[in-house]
mmCIF file of C-alpha atoms in Angstrom:
data_model
loop_
_atom_site.group_PDB
_atom_site.id
_atom_site.type_symbol
_atom_site.label_atom_id
_atom_site.label_comp_id
_atom_site.label_asym_id
_atom_site.label_seq_id
_atom_site.Cartn_x
_atom_site.Cartn_y
_atom_site.Cartn_z
ATOM 1 C CA MET A 844 1.885 -11.557 -15.241
ATOM 2 C CA ASN A 845 4.509 -9.473 -13.476
ATOM 3 C CA GLN A 846 7.424 -11.158 -15.129
ATOM 4 C CA PRO A 847 8.267 -8.398 -17.615
ATOM 5 C CA ALA A 848 8.504 -5.917 -14.726
ATOM 6 C CA TYR A 849 10.998 -8.112 -12.885
ATOM 7 C CA LEU A 850 12.918 -8.458 -16.109
ATOM 8 C CA VAL A 851 13.086 -4.656 -16.305
ATOM 9 C CA ILE A 852 14.484 -4.474 -12.774
ATOM 10 C CA ALA A 853 17.064 -7.114 -13.659
ATOM 11 C CA LEU A 854 18.002 -5.109 -16.747
ATOM 12 C CA ILE A 855 18.537 -2.010 -14.604
ATOM 13 C CA VAL A 856 20.732 -3.849 -12.099
ATOM 14 C CA TYR A 857 22.781 -5.813 -14.647
ATOM 15 C CA PRO A 858 24.955 -3.009 -16.145
ATOM 16 C CA LYS A 859 25.948 -1.798 -12.676
ATOM 17 C CA VAL A 860 27.199 -5.260 -11.759
ATOM 18 C CA HIS A 861 28.669 -6.271 -15.094
ATOM 19 C CA ARG A 862 31.922 -4.321 -14.930
ATOM 20 C CA TYR A 863 32.848 -5.493 -11.437
ATOM 21 C CA LEU A 864 32.035 -9.077 -12.256
ATOM 22 C CA SER A 865 33.998 -9.168 -15.476
ATOM 23 C CA ASN A 866 36.976 -7.554 -13.730
ATOM 24 C CA LEU A 867 36.759 -10.166 -10.977
ATOM 25 C CA VAL A 868 36.656 -13.074 -13.397
ATOM 26 C CA GLU A 869 39.482 -11.550 -15.408
ATOM 27 C CA ALA A 870 41.656 -11.238 -12.288
ATOM 28 C CA ALA A 871 40.829 -14.758 -11.123
ATOM 29 C CA ARG A 872 41.705 -16.157 -14.529
ATOM 30 C CA GLY A 873 45.183 -14.691 -14.299
ATOM 31 C CA MET A 874 46.017 -16.523 -11.077
ATOM 32 C CA PRO A 875 48.757 -19.175 -11.097
ATOM 33 C CA HIS A 876 46.535 -22.080 -10.094
ATOM 34 C CA ILE A 877 44.539 -21.561 -13.289
ATOM 35 C CA LEU A 878 47.715 -22.075 -15.284
ATOM 36 C CA THR A 879 48.344 -25.323 -13.397
ATOM 37 C CA ALA A 880 44.815 -26.529 -14.028
ATOM 38 C CA ARG A 881 45.125 -25.683 -17.687
ATOM 39 C CA ALA A 882 48.437 -27.522 -17.905
ATOM 40 C CA LYS A 883 46.721 -30.573 -16.416
ATOM 41 C CA GLY A 884 44.207 -30.394 -19.235
ATOM 42 C CA ALA A 885 41.076 -29.346 -17.335
ATOM 43 C CA SER A 886 38.173 -28.460 -19.568
ATOM 44 C CA GLU A 887 36.965 -24.867 -19.834
ATOM 45 C CA SER A 888 33.760 -25.460 -17.866
ATOM 46 C CA ARG A 889 35.493 -27.487 -15.152
ATOM 47 C CA MET A 890 38.102 -24.778 -14.786
ATOM 48 C CA PHE A 891 35.419 -22.149 -14.391
ATOM 49 C CA LEU A 892 33.331 -24.093 -11.921
ATOM 50 C CA TRP A 893 36.122 -25.524 -9.786
ATOM 51 C CA HIS A 894 38.910 -22.998 -10.040
ATOM 52 C CA VAL A 895 37.409 -19.600 -10.820
ATOM 53 C CA VAL A 896 34.090 -19.601 -8.976
ATOM 54 C CA PRO A 897 35.478 -20.580 -5.539
ATOM 55 C CA VAL A 898 38.031 -17.778 -5.748
ATOM 56 C CA ILE A 899 35.541 -15.037 -6.530
ATOM 57 C CA ARG A 900 32.648 -16.477 -4.518
ATOM 58 C CA ARG A 901 32.959 -14.050 -1.642
ATOM 59 C CA GLU A 902 33.026 -10.976 -3.875
ATOM 60 C CA VAL A 903 30.128 -12.215 -5.978
ATOM 61 C CA LEU A 904 28.028 -12.762 -2.858
ATOM 62 C CA ALA A 905 28.899 -9.298 -1.567
ATOM 63 C CA LEU A 906 27.921 -7.875 -4.952
ATOM 64 C CA ALA A 907 24.617 -9.718 -4.766
ATOM 65 C CA GLY A 908 24.008 -8.187 -1.353
ATOM 66 C CA VAL A 909 24.690 -4.704 -2.666
ATOM 67 C CA SER A 910 22.529 -5.187 -5.723
ATOM 68 C CA ILE A 911 19.509 -5.799 -3.479
ATOM 69 C CA GLY A 912 19.643 -2.095 -2.659
ATOM 70 C CA ILE A 913 19.905 -1.145 -6.327
ATOM 71 C CA ALA A 914 16.992 -3.430 -7.165
ATOM 72 C CA ILE A 915 14.787 -1.885 -4.482
ATOM 73 C CA SER A 916 15.610 1.560 -5.848
ATOM 74 C CA ALA A 917 14.773 0.423 -9.352
ATOM 75 C CA ALA A 918 11.531 -1.162 -8.210
ATOM 76 C CA ILE A 919 9.984 2.169 -7.193
ATOM 77 C CA PRO A 920 9.495 3.683 -10.688
ATOM 78 C CA VAL A 921 8.912 0.282 -12.285
ATOM 79 C CA GLU A 922 6.139 -0.619 -9.863
ATOM 80 C CA ALA A 923 4.650 2.859 -10.006
ATOM 81 C CA LEU A 924 4.516 2.878 -13.801
ATOM 82 C CA CYS A 925 3.411 -0.723 -14.290
ATOM 83 C CA GLY A 926 0.822 -0.601 -11.516
ATOM 84 C CA ILE A 927 2.245 -3.504 -9.538
ATOM 85 C CA PRO A 928 1.162 -3.396 -5.884
ATOM 86 C CA GLY A 929 4.520 -3.755 -4.151
ATOM 87 C CA ILE A 930 6.729 -1.918 -1.699
ATOM 88 C CA GLY A 931 7.823 0.474 -4.446
ATOM 89 C CA GLN A 932 4.286 1.537 -5.236
ATOM 90 C CA LEU A 933 3.464 1.833 -1.548
ATOM 91 C CA THR A 934 6.437 4.153 -1.087
ATOM 92 C CA TRP A 935 5.386 6.201 -4.071
ATOM 93 C CA GLN A 936 1.826 6.607 -2.818
ATOM 94 C CA ALA A 937 3.070 7.464 0.653
ATOM 95 C CA ALA A 938 5.443 10.074 -0.740
ATOM 96 C CA LEU A 939 2.742 11.648 -2.906
ATOM 97 C CA GLY A 940 0.346 11.744 0.024
ATOM 98 C CA ARG A 941 3.049 12.966 2.427
ATOM 99 C CA ASP A 942 2.284 10.035 4.687
ATOM 100 C CA LEU A 943 5.431 10.355 6.774
ATOM 101 C CA PRO A 944 4.754 7.608 9.358
ATOM 102 C CA LEU A 945 4.206 5.082 6.578
ATOM 103 C CA LEU A 946 7.338 6.289 4.791
ATOM 104 C CA ASN A 947 9.265 5.896 8.009
ATOM 105 C CA ASN A 948 8.118 2.339 8.483
ATOM 106 C CA VAL A 949 8.741 1.360 4.894
ATOM 107 C CA ALA A 950 12.211 2.865 5.147
ATOM 108 C CA MET A 951 12.919 0.779 8.239
ATOM 109 C CA LEU A 952 11.701 -2.328 6.433
ATOM 110 C CA VAL A 953 13.859 -1.658 3.391
ATOM 111 C CA ILE A 954 16.944 -0.850 5.452
ATOM 112 C CA GLY A 955 16.346 -4.058 7.378
ATOM 113 C CA CYS A 956 16.181 -6.008 4.117
ATOM 114 C CA VAL A 957 19.388 -4.445 2.832
ATOM 115 C CA VAL A 958 21.257 -5.064 6.088
ATOM 116 C CA LEU A 959 19.987 -8.647 6.228
ATOM 117 C CA ALA A 960 21.026 -9.265 2.636
ATOM 118 C CA ASN A 961 24.482 -7.842 3.266
ATOM 119 C CA SER A 962 25.074 -9.815 6.459
ATOM 120 C CA GLY A 963 23.699 -12.928 4.785
ATOM 121 C CA ALA A 964 26.189 -12.441 1.979
ATOM 122 C CA ASP A 965 28.980 -12.022 4.534
ATOM 123 C CA LEU A 966 27.970 -15.198 6.347
ATOM 124 C CA LEU A 967 27.715 -17.279 3.186
ATOM 125 C CA GLY A 968 30.994 -15.901 1.935
ATOM 126 C CA GLU A 969 33.000 -17.114 4.938
ATOM 127 C CA GLU A 970 35.635 -19.689 4.242
ATOM 128 C CA PRO A 971 34.307 -23.195 4.900
ATOM 129 C CA ARG A 972 35.978 -24.784 7.888
ATOM 130 C CA ARG A 973 38.319 -27.579 6.983
ATOM 131 C CA PRO A 974 38.681 -30.546 9.296
ATOM 132 C CA ALA A 975 42.069 -30.411 10.958
ATOM 133 C CA MET B 236 38.096 4.944 -28.231
ATOM 134 C CA LYS B 237 39.520 8.432 -28.108
ATOM 135 C CA ARG B 238 37.642 9.448 -31.230
ATOM 136 C CA LEU B 239 34.423 8.201 -29.671
ATOM 137 C CA ARG B 240 35.109 10.291 -26.607
ATOM 138 C CA VAL B 241 35.695 13.431 -28.651
ATOM 139 C CA ALA B 242 32.481 12.779 -30.564
ATOM 140 C CA ALA B 243 30.594 12.332 -27.297
ATOM 141 C CA ALA B 244 32.037 15.570 -25.908
ATOM 142 C CA ILE B 245 31.046 17.451 -29.072
ATOM 143 C CA LEU B 246 27.555 15.988 -28.889
ATOM 144 C CA ALA B 247 27.221 16.990 -25.229
ATOM 145 C CA CYS B 248 28.365 20.553 -26.012
ATOM 146 C CA PHE B 249 25.935 20.704 -28.912
ATOM 147 C CA LEU B 250 23.036 19.611 -26.703
ATOM 148 C CA VAL B 251 23.957 22.191 -24.070
ATOM 149 C CA LEU B 252 24.177 24.880 -26.744
ATOM 150 C CA ILE B 253 20.815 24.188 -28.355
ATOM 151 C CA SER B 254 18.985 23.834 -25.092
ATOM 152 C CA VAL B 255 20.438 27.097 -23.771
ATOM 153 C CA ALA B 256 19.937 28.931 -27.045
ATOM 154 C CA GLY B 257 16.328 27.724 -27.193
ATOM 155 C CA GLY B 258 15.615 29.773 -24.086
ATOM 156 C CA PHE B 259 16.311 33.014 -25.943
ATOM 157 C CA VAL B 260 13.956 32.305 -28.847
ATOM 158 C CA PRO B 261 10.461 33.595 -28.038
ATOM 159 C CA ARG B 262 8.960 31.078 -30.463
ATOM 160 C CA PHE B 263 9.991 28.286 -28.106
ATOM 161 C CA ASP B 264 7.977 29.364 -25.080
ATOM 162 C CA TYR B 265 7.346 26.289 -22.990
ATOM 163 C CA SER B 266 4.040 27.433 -21.484
ATOM 164 C CA ARG B 267 2.269 29.067 -24.439
ATOM 165 C CA GLN B 268 -0.841 27.180 -25.426
ATOM 166 C CA ASP B 269 -1.967 26.737 -28.998
ATOM 167 C CA ARG B 270 -5.605 25.861 -28.494
ATOM 168 C CA GLU B 271 -6.217 25.208 -32.167
ATOM 169 C CA HIS B 272 -3.771 22.299 -32.113
ATOM 170 C CA VAL B 273 -4.343 20.280 -28.970
ATOM 171 C CA SER B 274 -2.449 16.963 -28.786
ATOM 172 C CA SER B 275 -1.634 17.132 -32.442
ATOM 173 C CA GLY B 276 1.058 15.176 -34.221
ATOM 174 C CA ALA B 277 4.260 16.562 -35.643
ATOM 175 C CA CYS B 278 3.732 19.326 -38.187
ATOM 176 C CA SER B 279 5.746 22.201 -39.611
ATOM 177 C CA ARG B 280 4.567 24.522 -36.850
ATOM 178 C CA HIS B 281 5.043 22.211 -33.920
ATOM 179 C CA TRP B 282 8.005 20.017 -34.761
ATOM 180 C CA LEU B 283 7.231 17.350 -32.223
ATOM 181 C CA GLY B 284 3.514 18.039 -31.947
ATOM 182 C CA THR B 285 1.715 19.430 -28.928
ATOM 183 C CA ASP B 286 0.636 17.931 -25.627
ATOM 184 C CA ASP B 287 -2.921 17.669 -24.336
ATOM 185 C CA LEU B 288 -2.889 21.318 -23.238
ATOM 186 C CA GLY B 289 -1.713 22.482 -26.657
ATOM 187 C CA ARG B 290 1.846 23.332 -25.583
ATOM 188 C CA ASP B 291 4.614 22.859 -28.096
ATOM 189 C CA ARG B 292 6.463 19.662 -27.204
ATOM 190 C CA PHE B 293 9.734 20.693 -28.795
ATOM 191 C CA ALA B 294 9.864 23.876 -26.711
ATOM 192 C CA ARG B 295 9.133 21.859 -23.590
ATOM 193 C CA LEU B 296 11.831 19.368 -24.462
ATOM 194 C CA LEU B 297 14.369 22.184 -24.892
ATOM 195 C CA CYS B 298 13.380 23.728 -21.584
ATOM 196 C CA GLY B 299 13.455 20.427 -19.716
ATOM 197 C CA THR B 300 16.903 19.643 -21.079
ATOM 198 C CA ARG B 301 18.089 23.114 -20.125
ATOM 199 C CA ILE B 302 16.895 22.691 -16.556
ATOM 200 C CA SER B 303 18.632 19.327 -16.209
ATOM 201 C CA ILE B 304 21.863 20.327 -17.884
ATOM 202 C CA LEU B 305 22.256 23.649 -16.115
ATOM 203 C CA LEU B 306 21.264 22.542 -12.634
ATOM 204 C CA ALA B 307 22.916 19.125 -12.359
ATOM 205 C CA PRO B 308 26.511 20.525 -12.259
ATOM 206 C CA PRO B 309 25.835 22.925 -9.339
ATOM 207 C CA ALA B 310 24.141 20.075 -7.474
ATOM 208 C CA ALA B 311 27.171 17.868 -8.158
ATOM 209 C CA MET B 312 29.390 20.712 -6.902
ATOM 210 C CA VAL B 313 27.451 20.842 -3.628
ATOM 211 C CA SER B 314 27.770 17.107 -3.158
ATOM 212 C CA MET B 315 31.524 17.238 -3.938
ATOM 213 C CA LEU B 316 32.000 19.905 -1.251
ATOM 214 C CA LEU B 317 30.087 17.745 1.215
ATOM 215 C CA ALA B 318 32.048 14.670 0.179
ATOM 216 C CA PHE B 319 35.292 16.545 0.754
ATOM 217 C CA ALA B 320 34.166 17.731 4.171
ATOM 218 C CA ILE B 321 32.705 14.396 5.279
ATOM 219 C CA GLY B 322 35.097 12.023 3.506
ATOM 220 C CA ALA B 323 38.467 13.580 2.814
ATOM 221 C CA VAL B 324 38.953 15.714 5.919
ATOM 222 C CA PRO B 325 38.246 12.949 8.494
ATOM 223 C CA GLY B 326 40.137 10.475 6.327
ATOM 224 C CA PHE B 327 43.150 12.749 6.477
ATOM 225 C CA ALA B 328 42.738 13.450 10.173
ATOM 226 C CA GLY B 329 42.391 9.761 11.103
ATOM 227 C CA GLY B 330 41.465 8.313 14.478
ATOM 228 C CA PHE B 331 38.008 8.803 15.923
ATOM 229 C CA ALA B 332 36.896 11.224 13.206
ATOM 230 C CA GLU B 333 37.757 8.706 10.505
ATOM 231 C CA ARG B 334 35.875 5.863 12.186
ATOM 232 C CA THR B 335 32.808 8.049 12.718
ATOM 233 C CA ALA B 336 32.851 9.289 9.135
ATOM 234 C CA LYS B 337 33.174 5.754 7.843
ATOM 235 C CA THR B 338 30.196 4.569 9.874
ATOM 236 C CA VAL B 339 28.066 7.514 8.731
ATOM 237 C CA ILE B 340 28.968 6.940 5.093
ATOM 238 C CA ASP B 341 28.200 3.224 5.312
ATOM 239 C CA LEU B 342 24.873 3.979 6.959
ATOM 240 C CA VAL B 343 23.851 6.424 4.240
ATOM 241 C CA LEU B 344 25.042 4.052 1.526
ATOM 242 C CA SER B 345 22.977 1.196 2.931
ATOM 243 C CA ILE B 346 19.743 3.050 2.169
ATOM 244 C CA PRO B 347 18.760 2.614 -1.478
ATOM 245 C CA TRP B 348 19.457 5.884 -3.305
ATOM 246 C CA LEU B 349 16.095 6.543 -4.911
ATOM 247 C CA PHE B 350 14.357 5.524 -1.737
ATOM 248 C CA LEU B 351 16.292 8.073 0.271
ATOM 249 C CA LEU B 352 15.512 10.744 -2.329
ATOM 250 C CA LEU B 353 11.832 9.931 -2.241
ATOM 251 C CA ILE B 354 11.637 10.107 1.543
ATOM 252 C CA VAL B 355 13.509 13.392 1.831
ATOM 253 C CA ARG B 356 11.589 14.916 -1.068
ATOM 254 C CA ALA B 357 8.291 13.907 0.530
ATOM 255 C CA MET B 358 9.252 15.642 3.769
ATOM 256 C CA LEU B 359 9.702 18.936 1.944
ATOM 257 C CA PRO B 360 6.671 20.871 0.708
ATOM 258 C CA LEU B 361 5.260 19.414 -2.500
ATOM 259 C CA ASN B 362 2.821 22.140 -3.538
ATOM 260 C CA THR B 363 5.257 24.979 -4.089
ATOM 261 C CA SER B 364 5.865 27.302 -7.008
ATOM 262 C CA PRO B 365 7.592 25.694 -10.002
ATOM 263 C CA GLY B 366 10.829 27.607 -9.429
ATOM 264 C CA THR B 367 11.036 26.499 -5.813
ATOM 265 C CA SER B 368 10.304 22.891 -6.739
ATOM 266 C CA VAL B 369 13.216 22.861 -9.192
ATOM 267 C CA THR B 370 15.548 24.320 -6.581
ATOM 268 C CA ILE B 371 14.374 21.878 -3.921
ATOM 269 C CA THR B 372 14.755 18.894 -6.244
ATOM 270 C CA PHE B 373 18.308 19.644 -7.239
ATOM 271 C CA LEU B 374 19.296 20.782 -3.759
ATOM 272 C CA VAL B 375 18.065 17.467 -2.356
ATOM 273 C CA LEU B 376 20.064 15.642 -5.025
ATOM 274 C CA GLY B 377 23.171 17.615 -4.136
ATOM 275 C CA LEU B 378 22.722 17.220 -0.398
ATOM 276 C CA LEU B 379 22.180 13.455 -0.578
ATOM 277 C CA GLY B 380 24.595 12.429 -3.313
ATOM 278 C CA TRP B 381 27.801 12.788 -1.292
ATOM 279 C CA ALA B 382 28.059 9.311 0.184
ATOM 280 C CA ALA B 383 29.650 7.332 -2.665
ATOM 281 C CA PRO B 384 32.258 10.002 -3.540
ATOM 282 C CA ALA B 385 32.975 10.537 0.154
ATOM 283 C CA ARG B 386 33.879 6.884 0.540
ATOM 284 C CA ILE B 387 36.396 7.034 -2.300
ATOM 285 C CA LEU B 388 37.811 10.344 -1.076
ATOM 286 C CA LEU B 389 38.172 8.925 2.424
ATOM 287 C CA ALA B 390 40.237 6.014 1.164
ATOM 288 C CA ARG B 391 42.409 8.335 -0.929
ATOM 289 C CA ALA B 392 42.947 10.827 1.862
ATOM 290 C CA ARG B 393 43.889 8.062 4.268
ATOM 291 C CA SER B 394 46.531 6.730 1.924
ATOM 292 C CA MET B 395 47.884 10.262 1.633
ATOM 293 C CA ARG B 396 48.286 10.745 5.375
ATOM 294 C CA GLN B 397 51.733 9.217 5.508
ATOM 295 C CA ALA B 398 52.966 10.584 2.189
ATOM 296 C CA GLU B 399 56.384 12.202 2.236
ATOM 297 C CA PHE B 400 55.310 15.594 0.973
ATOM 298 C CA ILE B 401 52.750 15.802 3.765
ATOM 299 C CA ILE B 402 55.375 14.964 6.381
ATOM 300 C CA LEU B 403 57.683 17.551 4.873
ATOM 301 C CA ALA B 404 54.928 20.178 4.929
ATOM 302 C CA ARG B 405 54.086 19.272 8.531
ATOM 303 C CA SER B 406 57.698 19.562 9.587
ATOM 304 C CA THR B 407 57.789 23.136 8.316
ATOM 305 C CA GLY B 408 55.014 23.962 10.796
ATOM 306 C CA ILE B 409 52.206 24.547 8.359
ATOM 307 C CA ALA B 410 48.730 25.457 9.659
ATOM 308 C CA PRO B 411 46.188 22.608 9.365
ATOM 309 C CA PHE B 412 43.814 24.512 7.106
ATOM 310 C CA ARG B 413 46.616 25.565 4.808
ATOM 311 C CA LEU B 414 47.862 21.983 4.712
ATOM 312 C CA LEU B 415 44.424 20.807 3.618
ATOM 313 C CA TRP B 416 44.006 23.527 1.063
ATOM 314 C CA ARG B 417 47.465 23.679 -0.494
ATOM 315 C CA HIS B 418 48.628 20.078 -0.244
ATOM 316 C CA VAL B 419 45.734 17.671 0.202
ATOM 317 C CA MET B 420 43.177 19.347 -2.052
ATOM 318 C CA PRO B 421 45.373 19.593 -5.183
ATOM 319 C CA ASN B 422 46.311 15.944 -4.859
ATOM 320 C CA LEU B 423 42.714 14.885 -4.534
ATOM 321 C CA ARG B 424 41.633 17.025 -7.462
ATOM 322 C CA PRO B 425 41.660 14.247 -10.129
ATOM 323 C CA VAL B 426 39.466 12.056 -7.905
ATOM 324 C CA LEU B 427 37.158 14.981 -7.138
ATOM 325 C CA LEU B 428 36.827 15.850 -10.818
ATOM 326 C CA ALA B 429 36.131 12.265 -11.820
ATOM 327 C CA GLN B 430 33.495 11.905 -9.116
ATOM 328 C CA PHE B 431 31.984 15.222 -10.185
ATOM 329 C CA TRP B 432 31.593 14.035 -13.759
ATOM 330 C CA ILE B 433 30.117 10.743 -12.611
ATOM 331 C CA SER B 434 27.618 12.569 -10.422
ATOM 332 C CA VAL B 435 26.266 14.850 -13.147
ATOM 333 C CA PRO B 436 24.628 12.120 -15.282
ATOM 334 C CA VAL B 437 23.475 10.318 -12.146
ATOM 335 C CA PHE B 438 21.754 13.485 -10.975
ATOM 336 C CA ILE B 439 20.126 14.068 -14.372
ATOM 337 C CA LEU B 440 18.753 10.534 -14.275
ATOM 338 C CA SER B 441 17.606 10.858 -10.683
ATOM 339 C CA GLU B 442 15.767 14.075 -11.451
ATOM 340 C CA ALA B 443 14.021 12.342 -14.352
ATOM 341 C CA ASN B 444 13.121 9.480 -12.025
ATOM 342 C CA LEU B 445 11.694 11.812 -9.387
ATOM 343 C CA SER B 446 9.737 13.798 -11.952
ATOM 344 C CA ILE B 447 8.261 10.648 -13.494
ATOM 345 C CA LEU B 448 6.952 9.858 -10.031
ATOM 346 C CA GLY B 449 5.502 13.356 -9.736
ATOM 347 C CA LEU B 450 7.862 14.369 -6.941
ATOM 348 C CA GLY B 451 10.323 16.489 -8.856
ATOM 349 C CA VAL B 452 9.779 19.584 -10.943
ATOM 350 C CA ALA B 453 6.235 20.983 -10.691
ATOM 351 C CA GLU B 454 3.894 22.078 -13.479
ATOM 352 C CA PRO B 455 3.991 24.108 -15.667
ATOM 353 C CA LEU B 456 7.781 23.801 -15.823
ATOM 354 C CA PRO B 457 8.759 20.872 -18.028
ATOM 355 C CA SER B 458 11.540 18.459 -17.200
ATOM 356 C CA LEU B 459 12.811 15.339 -18.877
ATOM 357 C CA GLY B 460 11.028 13.106 -16.383
ATOM 358 C CA ARG B 461 7.769 14.969 -16.730
ATOM 359 C CA LEU B 462 7.947 14.637 -20.509
ATOM 360 C CA LEU B 463 8.671 10.933 -20.186
ATOM 361 C CA ARG B 464 5.535 10.579 -18.109
ATOM 362 C CA GLU B 465 3.535 11.305 -21.272
ATOM 363 C CA LEU B 466 4.826 8.019 -22.675
ATOM 364 C CA GLU B 467 2.813 6.148 -20.097
ATOM 365 C CA THR B 468 -0.129 5.655 -22.428
ATOM 366 C CA VAL B 469 1.457 3.368 -24.940
ATOM 367 C CA LEU B 470 -1.520 3.419 -27.269
ATOM 368 C CA SER B 471 -0.861 6.934 -28.443
ATOM 369 C CA LEU B 472 2.694 6.022 -29.389
ATOM 370 C CA ARG B 473 1.699 4.209 -32.517
ATOM 371 C CA ALA B 474 0.068 7.326 -33.870
ATOM 372 C CA ASP B 475 2.892 9.682 -32.972
ATOM 373 C CA ILE B 476 6.314 8.132 -32.831
ATOM 374 C CA TRP B 477 7.947 11.481 -32.005
ATOM 375 C CA ARG B 478 6.832 11.100 -28.426
ATOM 376 C CA PHE B 479 9.931 9.027 -27.940
ATOM 377 C CA THR B 480 12.118 12.107 -28.331
ATOM 378 C CA PRO B 481 12.435 12.888 -24.591
ATOM 379 C CA LEU B 482 13.696 9.371 -23.981
ATOM 380 C CA VAL B 483 16.183 9.669 -26.836
ATOM 381 C CA MET B 484 17.321 13.041 -25.510
ATOM 382 C CA LEU B 485 17.833 11.662 -21.998
ATOM 383 C CA VAL B 486 19.816 8.702 -23.288
ATOM 384 C CA LEU B 487 21.919 11.007 -25.487
ATOM 385 C CA ILE B 488 22.771 13.407 -22.684
ATOM 386 C CA VAL B 489 23.596 10.801 -20.107
ATOM 387 C CA SER B 490 25.596 8.546 -22.387
ATOM 388 C CA SER B 491 27.553 11.362 -23.983
ATOM 389 C CA LEU B 492 28.420 12.795 -20.580
ATOM 390 C CA GLN B 493 29.487 9.380 -19.410
ATOM 391 C CA ILE B 494 31.585 8.543 -22.455
ATOM 392 C CA ALA B 495 33.159 11.985 -22.620
ATOM 393 C CA VAL B 496 34.817 11.471 -19.253
ATOM 394 C CA SER B 497 37.801 9.275 -19.904
ATOM 395 C CA GLU B 498 37.807 5.871 -18.260
ATOM 396 C CA ARG B 499 41.286 6.362 -16.890
ATOM 397 C CA GLU B 500 40.095 9.304 -14.840
ATOM 398 C CA VAL B 501 37.071 7.488 -13.518
ATOM 399 C CA TYR B 502 38.351 4.051 -12.680
ATOM 400 C CA SER B 503 41.887 4.763 -11.583
#
């Protein structure tokens, strides 16, 4: 039932991420190891999955962490207008009713989510340890 | 690409001109009620129809656009000044000041933008006169929008710290304030300008967002967000397609402002 609303949020986040992502992929595609892989005759999809994605993985994860914040921002008007009972609508009601303690707590919750998402992205983005 | 940019700039100027000129025409009074035509469709008298209080929608659209277009640049100016003070100056000074500034900027950036706006706006009085509400809304935008530009300015100022012309100026015994004003500021000007032009459409959109939520500009003053709120009842759209005009206007303003600023300036 709520799927269109989530689609709207995704649509709001997408253009902000698109430029960075396409720049990243572009830069990764210009690296020398791609040329080697191509010379060896790797297929387009294999090259992308095995040679481009690992290079940009860390940046993509960081971008995902940042876009959590954008998505939460976008969720406020979307939830308020579509009548979805979520954090966004709660914030809206609290702001309209000047319920400052509630606003405070929701802010803490949201900041916690953003910080968690960012540190999670950092952790996942660490280089895997190779056996010596 | 260049032709597109010129076209966008012309369109933006045109929109500014009509919205400002509309304020001087008594026929386009945003608050006058026509009680004979309440929530009517488009006709020769009311070009976009009237709202449920009988106010001319075209006049309200002009006024809302005027408010956004005229107040977003001063708000962006305020946030550029703050960004310079919080980002560029510590970045140039280095050391403890730079680390502190960086932490503060990261902290502010970690709070979602609209969320921050909503919280700060809710702390300020909501039931004020329309004029005050407009001022408060744009002041809040200006006072909170400094974080992203400050981060870029900080990085730029830091890279400038060891530049040769700065060392030369220092060796002549220049006063710190004069150094900032005559040597650092002019070299940061392209970045400042680019950030300024990015901020203006962002602020217009944020104001519309706040007003849709009922936390921005107060009645009876119209604003783009307030006009968009009328679109909430989708059923009436089929009867009167001109209700989409505020949305079209918002998209036009924001996109033309964004295209008119050259990419080289923004992303360099």
